[in-house]
Each structure stands twice: as C-alpha cells, then as structure tokens.
C-alpha cells in the first residue's frame, strides 16, 4: 500500500492476505484516477447529466422556530434516491478502469444496492447484491428495483440477517472472485482504501453545500448534522467543513429503542475499539469480542461498526455524536412531510429529528441537515408503524 | 526444539508428511468437543489446529461458520475455548497445537495478554485469519514475547516481497492456501503451487503446509506431490461432527486422510524445514 490507511488510531486493512493485492490494485487505481483529468471529467459529467448534481439546498419554510433556520441538503433528489449514487458511479468507473466485469455489493436499506444496480446496468457489469434476509423482507420495494435493473439479490440468512451479515458474505465472495470482480463497498467503513476513497467520492455533498449556504446566507452554518450508520453521508457533508473551527459537526446514530438497552445501533456512543470488516474502529460487542446484534427502525443505520474516520473525529473532538430513537425519527418523518411536503428516508429523519430539537430554542442559528435519502423505500413500513402510532395515541 | 520442529523431524524420519486436523473449539459443546479432540490424535493427526469461535468469520465457508455458530450457541466463551486447549495439552504433551481465530477475538483481550493466555494453555502458535502481513508486526512481537509462533497465510497471489515479510514475522509453519476463496472442501483445490513454494523456500519461510479444500486421501496425496511439508484438513472433518458422527468415526476418517501422507512415492518429499 502507498498510504497507511489510518485515521489516528483507527482504520488499517485487516483482511485475509489473499485480498491484499486486490486492495493494493484498488488503492493504486483510485490514486491515479484522482489526478486523471479524463476520469474526473467523465465522473463530473455523469454526476451532472445522469445523477442530477448539484442537488438543491432547501431552506425549510415551516420547520424551525424563531430565528433558527434549517437548511436541507437534498440528496433525496439524487438519481437512485440517496447520496449513495455519488460514490457508486465513481467506483464503477474505477472498476471499469481496472478491467473488472462484475460488481458485488452489500446493502442494508437497499439504497446502496439500488445505486450499485443502476451503475451495473449503465456500465454493463454483472451485479450481485448481498442483503440480510430480514432487510429483504422489510425493503421489498428496493429489492424489486434492483432486480428490475438486472441485479441479482442474494438474501443472507447467517447471523443477525442484516447489514453486517451482508458485508460478511460480500467479503467471502470477493476472496474467491477478486480477479474479475470489484467489491463496491457502500460506505466509509471496511479496509483501506475504502474509507478514504468513499469519503473523497462523497465530498461533493459538503463542497456544494458550503458554496450554497455562503451564497444564500453569506456565512457558514453553525452546525452540520447528518445521520451515521457506516457514515458515508455524514463524512461527505462534514469533509469540506472540517477546517472551519466554528462549524460544529454532529453525527446522529440510531438510538433505536433506547441507548440504555441493547436494541440500538449507536456504535460511537456505546462501542469499544475492535476490528470488524477490515478496519480497527468502534464496535458494539461483548467482552469476548463477539459482535452484537443491533437494532434500528431504519435498515441503513442498523450496523454494529462505523467508519474509522468518525471514530477518529470523535476521538479528537472535531465531531460530536448523539442518538435519536426510532420514535423521534418517526415523528420527524411525519413533521417533514406535513410541514414541508418532503418524504425523507427514515435514516435521514434521525438527523432532522436532532435539528428539530436544537431548533426549539429559536436561537439565531443556521442548521444544515443532510437529507441523505428519500422515503419511498420506507412507505410500507411507515404505514404499519404509523397505524400502530395512532392507535397508541388514541388509547 | 519447538513442538513443530520436533514433529516435522519425526515425520521426516519416518518418510511421512505432516497431517494437520482442524476443529472448532466448543463444537458442538465443550464436553463432546474434548472427545473429538482426542479422536484427532487417535486417528493419527500430527498437528492440531483449533478455532476459537467468532461471530463474523469472513474467511470461512458455511461448514466452519456453522461450527462457530454452534459453539457460540452452546455458550462457549473464549475462556472455555482456552480451557479446552489446556485440558487437551494435559493429555497430549507433544502434539503441536495451533490456534486459529480472528483479530477482534485477540483485540478484546489485548494482543499481548491473548498471546500469554495461549502460551499458558499450552498452545504453540496463533494464526489470525484477518491479519495480513501489513498489520502483523504487533502480533508477531507479542507471540515471540509469549514464546509461541505467529503463523501467517501465503497464497498463490502473494508477492515475493510479502513472502519475505512472512519469513521474518512468522514461525512454526506457513499456512499455504490451496485456492482462492473461503474455507471449505466443496470446490477442488488448485495444485499449481510450485512458484509459491519456491518463493517461500528462497526467503527461508517456515515449512509450507497446504490447507483449504483438502477432504480426501487422494487430495492429500496430490497436495503432497506439490512438495509441501504437510496438509491441513478442516471442513471435511467438521462436517462429520455436524452430521452427528461420533469420535470413533471421526478418528477413522482422520486415519484415512493421514494414510495419504504415507504414500511410497512421497519418500523424501517431507522436509524438516
């Protein structure tokens, strides 16, 4: 490897020796592409004419009280329905550059799988998406979208049957297939170079948002807020603000049914240092190092590890992290729909819910929220949950 | 002389190659597992490879994944696994014991403390499936300090510079993977390891043992014809436990595989490294 792949004491490349040459090939292709004008031009064209960049920055007209202004970075409007498409297009170009003919991916909520499926269709690459069997059941619509675009969705029945298990299966596939297959990992987790590479390919979110807020408000936001599962949308919007010391960076984890129990996905708030899926990072686990099963209403936040750079940003105090429960996320989901006419993904509603709490003060402040995905995939689940909700409210 | 060196010398003296047998510690439960461990020795295994179960074994195929899941479901903790090792060592003074696990199991106790615990239990080596040479330096130091060997994996795609690193970081033996992919014997091993074995010999790496996909006496013989010092069979043995075969049947199967290391045409192939 040319770089050490570390973020402070986190990161690295903990994979079977047989995968190291594949990671070295990827690192090399990525570093070359970063300075290759033709690659950058093709990616920029895809992002603007295919994916729909730049995405708008929307000021909430009705949410946010007093002098608080809430701005939404509208990744929900990106082709594919979430920020995932940004980096998937870039990695698919890299896969082509490396001569790979097949893509594999893991997916939780299905958004990364959908993005990989669309890239596979676009570039004529055979695409296999691993998805936890429980996630397949709760995200049927996205499974159908992936299959419609020609991808094969493989339900994973091992372990907790969610995102973590899908990553395991994708890694197993890759140890046998790396010669013709690119593992299109969906977030800033995993072994080097994925955390660095995916950050650079998602940096466009924060770069645009910074320019947009300066144009609209003439100053930087007070806080940038994003949900964190693996952490790619958060790193994407944080990165161009990291060097602005007056901008607070706040990541929101899934507090699920409460941080005091075990049914949450709050790795940064409740995890201990460990090694999973190729990286040294914070991890929800028992005292022996067995990885814990996690819970969140949103499949995309239901992950027991987190991108190593988030662990580092927390370590050095540059970013802070908080939890939002299923209940509060669902309230924000409804509030955004009713007040602004926007149906956002459950994941993104965790970030919004935190902003709504901060807005209660009515202080003169600018809150920039990454609305990382749209809520179409969550409709069936929302219908069920809200029916139960109103039953409780009526009782 | 370490137990590995003594074992390789014994094998060479009797014109045999080494046969290593793998089991998951605590599979299907700690009591039954102890009997299966003895059965491996009864069947003629020269070295024993023991897994400490981990919840997310990304280098393992379905058979060994299931074995880890069974052990964890039976409530097996790392301390129980180490107790099984110590118990086995008290009955078998000379059989080399290698521990196979994943980085997070080691990290949970700390690399140094984990190696000390392995040594105290009577283990001879540690292989961490998701620690490549890039990350192996602290593991190698800790193993040396505890008086055990760090075993590293080499694959047909491992570059020569990495083989040299393996030679300096590791001891005991070199675990050569017989093919790409995860553990399991469904897919036949590839036998085109001459360049890898020459590369390992050139840098003075520990003796090569071939694993992944070895499940019959014929495959044992074919593997040895490549010029390795021995073979390891895992999934094929573990599958028999999963099917409910008893220790006697497992011992008989190990004896069948071990017989593959005594083929007359192998005379002179086994090396003492």
Tab-separated table of C-alpha atoms in Angstrom, chain A residues 254-267 269-271 284-285 292-296 325-326:
chain	number	residue	atom	x	y	z
A	254	UNK	CA	-29.701	5.188	15.768
A	255	UNK	CA	-30.713	5.085	19.430
A	256	UNK	CA	-33.353	2.531	18.362
A	257	UNK	CA	-35.499	1.601	21.334
A	258	UNK	CA	-33.182	3.445	23.722
A	259	UNK	CA	-29.459	3.746	24.417
A	260	UNK	CA	-29.762	2.040	27.808
A	261	UNK	CA	-30.787	-1.280	26.296
A	262	UNK	CA	-29.167	-3.339	23.569
A	263	UNK	CA	-31.623	-2.527	20.793
A	264	UNK	CA	-29.817	0.330	19.081
A	265	UNK	CA	-27.061	0.972	16.556
A	266	UNK	CA	-25.134	3.627	18.486
A	267	UNK	CA	-21.593	2.472	17.839
A	269	UNK	CA	-21.799	6.367	21.713
A	270	UNK	CA	-21.707	2.851	23.130
A	271	UNK	CA	-18.982	0.927	21.269
A	284	UNK	CA	-20.792	-2.878	19.529
A	285	UNK	CA	-19.594	-6.168	21.024
A	292	UNK	CA	-23.515	-7.596	18.915
A	293	UNK	CA	-26.787	-7.687	17.044
A	294	UNK	CA	-28.109	-4.183	16.550
A	295	UNK	CA	-31.472	-2.588	16.053
A	296	UNK	CA	-32.856	0.423	14.255
A	325	UNK	CA	-34.692	6.947	18.906
A	326	UNK	CA	-36.969	5.188	16.423
